[in-house]
Amino acid sequence: MNLDVGSLFAGVGGICLGFKKAGYNVVWANEFDKFAQKTYKANFPDVELNPKDIRKLSKKEIPQFEILTAGFPCQAFSIAGYQNGFDDERGNLFFEIKRIIEIMNSKPKILILENVKNLESHDNGNTFKVIKEVLKYLGYSIKYKILNTLEYANIPQNRERIFIIGFLNEDIANKFEFPEKIDLNKNIHDVINIEEKKPNKYYYKQNSKYFKMLKEKFDNKNTVYQIRRVYVRKNKSNVCPTLTANMGTGGHNVPIIKDKYGFRKLTPRETFLFQGFDKNFILPDEVSDTQLYKQAGNTVTVTIIKRIAKKIKKALKETDSKFIIDKKVKVK
């Protein structure tokens, strides 16, 4: 069952990679950020990547595909942001998804949206109510659920995100079930290696303003810490805290560990590993650490997407022949 996938707000391709790993064909993507484009192109050289602002995409630039994915901007709804929702320009980009679906020759049969957990409760639930009404207007039957990377990916990162799955076919919607919880049997040392020396730029020097603070507060090599402007916060669950898009640029600093050589930040590679990316995922040399941290914080946990994609396949297999895709696809 080789369904075609198109992706809006593709970022570095976390959602695309999850679907690719589940056996789908990723054929098209749209991403406006020039640094994310470089990382995406390095890892998906055969996918048509449109670099335009989504608001400028025209009908002729969008091919047909059965599945549309969109990890639309979450800062407008995030607890960590100002929570301006649809009053924020980034929040209004949700309606560009609606516009894209309406101008396509044929609506995608399945829709996958991802955002922060707070989307469901933002503005006393009114924001999410509007989103559900828009999707219903477009003809989609939806299911949604908040999934934590800790509970659904066997990756030690505390990361809750809401996933919204829409189906034009109600029978498939009724058959679809989100993945079940799985036990977390990995710890941070399955992701990072405290015996391996990293480049000096990731270590806090003894004369840095944070070194003394870290030395006083750091009492557990089996967990991850963060500097929050004037204090050090310990993650008491011994996992990595939620990776954010503003890691290293201000209040939410890059998570910190203590290895054999001192106190250091997680490397960009390690932040991607905490998101379920493989070690062979290319992080281009010409993309700065600051941008790579941002990309890791903005992306999705690949493992969760792969599990959702497999559940969609299962729902298709359990649905009778009433479901017809634009191109004939044999469901084995």
mmCIF file with all atom_site columns, C-alpha atoms in Angstrom, residues 20-150:
data_model
loop_
_atom_site.group_PDB
_atom_site.id
_atom_site.type_symbol
_atom_site.label_atom_id
_atom_site.label_alt_id
_atom_site.label_comp_id
_atom_site.label_asym_id
_atom_site.label_entity_id
_atom_site.label_seq_id
_atom_site.pdbx_PDB_ins_code
_atom_site.Cartn_x
_atom_site.Cartn_y
_atom_site.Cartn_z
_atom_site.occupancy
_atom_site.B_iso_or_equiv
_atom_site.pdbx_formal_charge
_atom_site.auth_seq_id
_atom_site.auth_comp_id
_atom_site.auth_asym_id
_atom_site.auth_atom_id
_atom_site.pdbx_PDB_model_num
ATOM 1   C CA . LYS A 1 20  ? 8.674   6.947  4.917  1.00 0.00 ? 20  LYS A CA 1
ATOM 2   C CA . LYS A 1 21  ? 9.749   4.452  7.588  1.00 0.00 ? 21  LYS A CA 1
ATOM 3   C CA . ALA A 1 22  ? 6.188   3.078  7.589  1.00 0.00 ? 22  ALA A CA 1
ATOM 4   C CA . GLY A 1 23  ? 6.341   2.414  3.843  1.00 0.00 ? 23  GLY A CA 1
ATOM 5   C CA . TYR A 1 24  ? 4.642   5.482  2.329  1.00 0.00 ? 24  TYR A CA 1
ATOM 6   C CA . ASN A 1 25  ? 5.853   7.568  -0.620 1.00 0.00 ? 25  ASN A CA 1
ATOM 7   C CA . VAL A 1 26  ? 6.750   11.137 0.352  1.00 0.00 ? 26  VAL A CA 1
ATOM 8   C CA . VAL A 1 27  ? 6.374   13.057 -2.900 1.00 0.00 ? 27  VAL A CA 1
ATOM 9   C CA . TRP A 1 28  ? 6.096   16.762 -2.040 1.00 0.00 ? 28  TRP A CA 1
ATOM 10  C CA . ALA A 1 29  ? 6.809   19.161 0.807  1.00 0.00 ? 29  ALA A CA 1
ATOM 11  C CA . ASN A 1 30  ? 6.615   22.862 1.555  1.00 0.00 ? 30  ASN A CA 1
ATOM 12  C CA . GLU A 1 31  ? 8.972   24.639 3.960  1.00 0.00 ? 31  GLU A CA 1
ATOM 13  C CA . PHE A 1 32  ? 9.757   28.357 4.080  1.00 0.00 ? 32  PHE A CA 1
ATOM 14  C CA . ASP A 1 33  ? 12.690  28.437 6.539  1.00 0.00 ? 33  ASP A CA 1
ATOM 15  C CA . LYS A 1 34  ? 15.918  28.489 4.525  1.00 0.00 ? 34  LYS A CA 1
ATOM 16  C CA . PHE A 1 35  ? 17.935  26.596 7.150  1.00 0.00 ? 35  PHE A CA 1
ATOM 17  C CA . ALA A 1 36  ? 15.321  23.859 7.568  1.00 0.00 ? 36  ALA A CA 1
ATOM 18  C CA . GLN A 1 37  ? 15.268  23.585 3.771  1.00 0.00 ? 37  GLN A CA 1
ATOM 19  C CA . LYS A 1 38  ? 18.962  22.682 3.765  1.00 0.00 ? 38  LYS A CA 1
ATOM 20  C CA . THR A 1 39  ? 18.482  19.908 6.298  1.00 0.00 ? 39  THR A CA 1
ATOM 21  C CA . TYR A 1 40  ? 15.391  18.625 4.501  1.00 0.00 ? 40  TYR A CA 1
ATOM 22  C CA . LYS A 1 41  ? 17.087  18.546 1.094  1.00 0.00 ? 41  LYS A CA 1
ATOM 23  C CA . ALA A 1 42  ? 20.111  16.720 2.511  1.00 0.00 ? 42  ALA A CA 1
ATOM 24  C CA . ASN A 1 43  ? 17.875  13.917 3.773  1.00 0.00 ? 43  ASN A CA 1
ATOM 25  C CA . PHE A 1 44  ? 15.118  13.826 1.140  1.00 0.00 ? 44  PHE A CA 1
ATOM 26  C CA . PRO A 1 45  ? 16.923  14.506 -2.154 1.00 0.00 ? 45  PRO A CA 1
ATOM 27  C CA . ASP A 1 46  ? 14.183  12.845 -4.213 1.00 0.00 ? 46  ASP A CA 1
ATOM 28  C CA . VAL A 1 47  ? 11.268  14.786 -2.721 1.00 0.00 ? 47  VAL A CA 1
ATOM 29  C CA . GLU A 1 48  ? 10.017  17.920 -4.466 1.00 0.00 ? 48  GLU A CA 1
ATOM 30  C CA . LEU A 1 49  ? 10.553  20.693 -1.897 1.00 0.00 ? 49  LEU A CA 1
ATOM 31  C CA . ASN A 1 50  ? 8.692   23.943 -2.505 1.00 0.00 ? 50  ASN A CA 1
ATOM 32  C CA . PRO A 1 51  ? 10.408  26.816 -0.622 1.00 0.00 ? 51  PRO A CA 1
ATOM 33  C CA . LYS A 1 52  ? 7.604   29.370 -0.895 1.00 0.00 ? 52  LYS A CA 1
ATOM 34  C CA . ASP A 1 53  ? 5.700   31.053 1.905  1.00 0.00 ? 53  ASP A CA 1
ATOM 35  C CA . ILE A 1 54  ? 2.586   28.878 2.236  1.00 0.00 ? 54  ILE A CA 1
ATOM 36  C CA . ARG A 1 55  ? 0.410   31.956 1.711  1.00 0.00 ? 55  ARG A CA 1
ATOM 37  C CA . LYS A 1 56  ? 1.821   32.286 -1.797 1.00 0.00 ? 56  LYS A CA 1
ATOM 38  C CA . LEU A 1 57  ? 1.344   28.684 -2.894 1.00 0.00 ? 57  LEU A CA 1
ATOM 39  C CA . SER A 1 58  ? -0.911  28.360 -5.923 1.00 0.00 ? 58  SER A CA 1
ATOM 40  C CA . LYS A 1 59  ? -3.005  25.456 -7.141 1.00 0.00 ? 59  LYS A CA 1
ATOM 41  C CA . LYS A 1 60  ? -0.628  24.601 -9.969 1.00 0.00 ? 60  LYS A CA 1
ATOM 42  C CA . GLU A 1 61  ? 2.265   24.131 -7.539 1.00 0.00 ? 61  GLU A CA 1
ATOM 43  C CA . ILE A 1 62  ? 0.549   21.434 -5.486 1.00 0.00 ? 62  ILE A CA 1
ATOM 44  C CA . PRO A 1 63  ? 0.476   17.890 -6.888 1.00 0.00 ? 63  PRO A CA 1
ATOM 45  C CA . GLN A 1 64  ? -2.069  15.269 -5.917 1.00 0.00 ? 64  GLN A CA 1
ATOM 46  C CA . PHE A 1 65  ? -1.445  12.960 -2.970 1.00 0.00 ? 65  PHE A CA 1
ATOM 47  C CA . GLU A 1 66  ? -3.628  10.833 -0.746 1.00 0.00 ? 66  GLU A CA 1
ATOM 48  C CA . ILE A 1 67  ? -2.283  12.022 2.600  1.00 0.00 ? 67  ILE A CA 1
ATOM 49  C CA . LEU A 1 68  ? -1.561  15.586 3.724  1.00 0.00 ? 68  LEU A CA 1
ATOM 50  C CA . THR A 1 69  ? 0.496   16.240 6.845  1.00 0.00 ? 69  THR A CA 1
ATOM 51  C CA . ALA A 1 70  ? 1.025   19.552 8.616  1.00 0.00 ? 70  ALA A CA 1
ATOM 52  C CA . GLY A 1 71  ? 2.912   20.330 11.798 1.00 0.00 ? 71  GLY A CA 1
ATOM 53  C CA . PHE A 1 72  ? 1.635   23.886 11.697 1.00 0.00 ? 72  PHE A CA 1
ATOM 54  C CA . PRO A 1 73  ? 3.325   26.573 13.844 1.00 0.00 ? 73  PRO A CA 1
ATOM 55  C CA . CYS A 1 74  ? 2.680   26.010 17.513 1.00 0.00 ? 74  CYS A CA 1
ATOM 56  C CA . GLN A 1 75  ? 4.163   29.119 19.155 1.00 0.00 ? 75  GLN A CA 1
ATOM 57  C CA . ALA A 1 76  ? 0.808   30.885 19.022 1.00 0.00 ? 76  ALA A CA 1
ATOM 58  C CA . PHE A 1 77  ? -0.735  28.179 21.230 1.00 0.00 ? 77  PHE A CA 1
ATOM 59  C CA . SER A 1 78  ? 2.239   27.122 23.354 1.00 0.00 ? 78  SER A CA 1
ATOM 60  C CA . ILE A 1 79  ? 2.362   27.596 27.105 1.00 0.00 ? 79  ILE A CA 1
ATOM 61  C CA . ALA A 1 80  ? 5.938   28.752 26.573 1.00 0.00 ? 80  ALA A CA 1
ATOM 62  C CA . GLY A 1 81  ? 4.763   31.519 24.227 1.00 0.00 ? 81  GLY A CA 1
ATOM 63  C CA . TYR A 1 82  ? 2.244   34.336 24.533 1.00 0.00 ? 82  TYR A CA 1
ATOM 64  C CA . GLN A 1 83  ? -0.710  32.106 23.614 1.00 0.00 ? 83  GLN A CA 1
ATOM 65  C CA . ASN A 1 84  ? -2.237  34.595 21.208 1.00 0.00 ? 84  ASN A CA 1
ATOM 66  C CA . GLY A 1 85  ? -3.771  31.863 19.084 1.00 0.00 ? 85  GLY A CA 1
ATOM 67  C CA . PHE A 1 86  ? -5.523  33.054 15.953 1.00 0.00 ? 86  PHE A CA 1
ATOM 68  C CA . ASP A 1 87  ? -4.637  36.665 16.846 1.00 0.00 ? 87  ASP A CA 1
ATOM 69  C CA . ASP A 1 88  ? -1.050  35.653 16.144 1.00 0.00 ? 88  ASP A CA 1
ATOM 70  C CA . GLU A 1 89  ? 0.010   35.572 12.493 1.00 0.00 ? 89  GLU A CA 1
ATOM 71  C CA . ARG A 1 90  ? 1.479   32.112 13.070 1.00 0.00 ? 90  ARG A CA 1
ATOM 72  C CA . GLY A 1 91  ? -1.831  30.855 14.475 1.00 0.00 ? 91  GLY A CA 1
ATOM 73  C CA . ASN A 1 92  ? -3.661  32.108 11.420 1.00 0.00 ? 92  ASN A CA 1
ATOM 74  C CA . LEU A 1 93  ? -1.496  29.882 9.244  1.00 0.00 ? 93  LEU A CA 1
ATOM 75  C CA . PHE A 1 94  ? -3.848  27.050 10.185 1.00 0.00 ? 94  PHE A CA 1
ATOM 76  C CA . PHE A 1 95  ? -6.344  28.561 7.761  1.00 0.00 ? 95  PHE A CA 1
ATOM 77  C CA . GLU A 1 96  ? -3.773  28.205 4.989  1.00 0.00 ? 96  GLU A CA 1
ATOM 78  C CA . ILE A 1 97  ? -4.136  24.451 5.418  1.00 0.00 ? 97  ILE A CA 1
ATOM 79  C CA . LYS A 1 98  ? -7.853  24.912 4.749  1.00 0.00 ? 98  LYS A CA 1
ATOM 80  C CA . ARG A 1 99  ? -7.084  27.025 1.676  1.00 0.00 ? 99  ARG A CA 1
ATOM 81  C CA . ILE A 1 100 ? -4.643  24.463 0.287  1.00 0.00 ? 100 ILE A CA 1
ATOM 82  C CA . ILE A 1 101 ? -7.130  21.620 0.697  1.00 0.00 ? 101 ILE A CA 1
ATOM 83  C CA . GLU A 1 102 ? -9.854  23.643 -1.036 1.00 0.00 ? 102 GLU A CA 1
ATOM 84  C CA . ILE A 1 103 ? -7.741  24.546 -4.081 1.00 0.00 ? 103 ILE A CA 1
ATOM 85  C CA . MET A 1 104 ? -6.443  21.021 -4.701 1.00 0.00 ? 104 MET A CA 1
ATOM 86  C CA . ASN A 1 105 ? -8.052  19.150 -7.574 1.00 0.00 ? 105 ASN A CA 1
ATOM 87  C CA . SER A 1 106 ? -8.981  16.390 -5.164 1.00 0.00 ? 106 SER A CA 1
ATOM 88  C CA . LYS A 1 107 ? -8.965  16.641 -1.381 1.00 0.00 ? 107 LYS A CA 1
ATOM 89  C CA . PRO A 1 108 ? -6.423  14.461 0.421  1.00 0.00 ? 108 PRO A CA 1
ATOM 90  C CA . LYS A 1 109 ? -8.199  11.398 1.732  1.00 0.00 ? 109 LYS A CA 1
ATOM 91  C CA . ILE A 1 110 ? -6.362  11.545 5.048  1.00 0.00 ? 110 ILE A CA 1
ATOM 92  C CA . LEU A 1 111 ? -5.090  14.521 7.031  1.00 0.00 ? 111 LEU A CA 1
ATOM 93  C CA . ILE A 1 112 ? -2.537  14.504 9.893  1.00 0.00 ? 112 ILE A CA 1
ATOM 94  C CA . LEU A 1 113 ? -2.032  17.623 12.008 1.00 0.00 ? 113 LEU A CA 1
ATOM 95  C CA . GLU A 1 114 ? 0.381   18.052 14.943 1.00 0.00 ? 114 GLU A CA 1
ATOM 96  C CA . ASN A 1 115 ? 0.665   20.788 17.537 1.00 0.00 ? 115 ASN A CA 1
ATOM 97  C CA . VAL A 1 116 ? 1.369   21.483 21.196 1.00 0.00 ? 116 VAL A CA 1
ATOM 98  C CA . LYS A 1 117 ? -0.752  19.924 23.919 1.00 0.00 ? 117 LYS A CA 1
ATOM 99  C CA . ASN A 1 118 ? -2.065  23.367 24.867 1.00 0.00 ? 118 ASN A CA 1
ATOM 100 C CA . LEU A 1 119 ? -3.915  23.673 21.549 1.00 0.00 ? 119 LEU A CA 1
ATOM 101 C CA . GLU A 1 120 ? -6.813  21.682 23.010 1.00 0.00 ? 120 GLU A CA 1
ATOM 102 C CA . SER A 1 121 ? -7.309  24.001 25.991 1.00 0.00 ? 121 SER A CA 1
ATOM 103 C CA . HIS A 1 122 ? -6.239  27.312 24.470 1.00 0.00 ? 122 HIS A CA 1
ATOM 104 C CA . ASP A 1 123 ? -8.782  30.120 24.939 1.00 0.00 ? 123 ASP A CA 1
ATOM 105 C CA . ASN A 1 124 ? -10.986 27.840 27.043 1.00 0.00 ? 124 ASN A CA 1
ATOM 106 C CA . GLY A 1 125 ? -11.210 25.362 24.191 1.00 0.00 ? 125 GLY A CA 1
ATOM 107 C CA . ASN A 1 126 ? -12.519 27.875 21.623 1.00 0.00 ? 126 ASN A CA 1
ATOM 108 C CA . THR A 1 127 ? -9.441  27.644 19.394 1.00 0.00 ? 127 THR A CA 1
ATOM 109 C CA . PHE A 1 128 ? -9.696  23.882 19.124 1.00 0.00 ? 128 PHE A CA 1
ATOM 110 C CA . LYS A 1 129 ? -13.447 24.137 18.572 1.00 0.00 ? 129 LYS A CA 1
ATOM 111 C CA . VAL A 1 130 ? -12.824 26.328 15.527 1.00 0.00 ? 130 VAL A CA 1
ATOM 112 C CA . ILE A 1 131 ? -10.237 23.867 14.180 1.00 0.00 ? 131 ILE A CA 1
ATOM 113 C CA . LYS A 1 132 ? -12.648 20.949 14.542 1.00 0.00 ? 132 LYS A CA 1
ATOM 114 C CA . GLU A 1 133 ? -15.436 22.921 12.864 1.00 0.00 ? 133 GLU A CA 1
ATOM 115 C CA . VAL A 1 134 ? -13.176 23.817 9.928  1.00 0.00 ? 134 VAL A CA 1
ATOM 116 C CA . LEU A 1 135 ? -12.134 20.204 9.439  1.00 0.00 ? 135 LEU A CA 1
ATOM 117 C CA . LYS A 1 136 ? -15.756 19.055 9.640  1.00 0.00 ? 136 LYS A CA 1
ATOM 118 C CA . TYR A 1 137 ? -16.707 21.711 7.064  1.00 0.00 ? 137 TYR A CA 1
ATOM 119 C CA . LEU A 1 138 ? -14.005 20.288 4.774  1.00 0.00 ? 138 LEU A CA 1
ATOM 120 C CA . GLY A 1 139 ? -15.613 16.857 5.105  1.00 0.00 ? 139 GLY A CA 1
ATOM 121 C CA . TYR A 1 140 ? -13.225 15.162 7.528  1.00 0.00 ? 140 TYR A CA 1
ATOM 122 C CA . SER A 1 141 ? -14.160 12.861 10.376 1.00 0.00 ? 141 SER A CA 1
ATOM 123 C CA . ILE A 1 142 ? -11.483 13.411 12.980 1.00 0.00 ? 142 ILE A CA 1
ATOM 124 C CA . LYS A 1 143 ? -9.844  11.665 15.875 1.00 0.00 ? 143 LYS A CA 1
ATOM 125 C CA . TYR A 1 144 ? -7.326  13.313 18.153 1.00 0.00 ? 144 TYR A CA 1
ATOM 126 C CA . LYS A 1 145 ? -5.169  12.433 21.116 1.00 0.00 ? 145 LYS A CA 1
ATOM 127 C CA . ILE A 1 146 ? -2.326  13.838 23.198 1.00 0.00 ? 146 ILE A CA 1
ATOM 128 C CA . LEU A 1 147 ? 0.675   11.526 23.020 1.00 0.00 ? 147 LEU A CA 1
ATOM 129 C CA . ASN A 1 148 ? 3.788   11.752 25.182 1.00 0.00 ? 148 ASN A CA 1
ATOM 130 C CA . THR A 1 149 ? 7.100   10.615 23.719 1.00 0.00 ? 149 THR A CA 1
ATOM 131 C CA . LEU A 1 150 ? 7.827   8.968  27.075 1.00 0.00 ? 150 LEU A CA 1
#
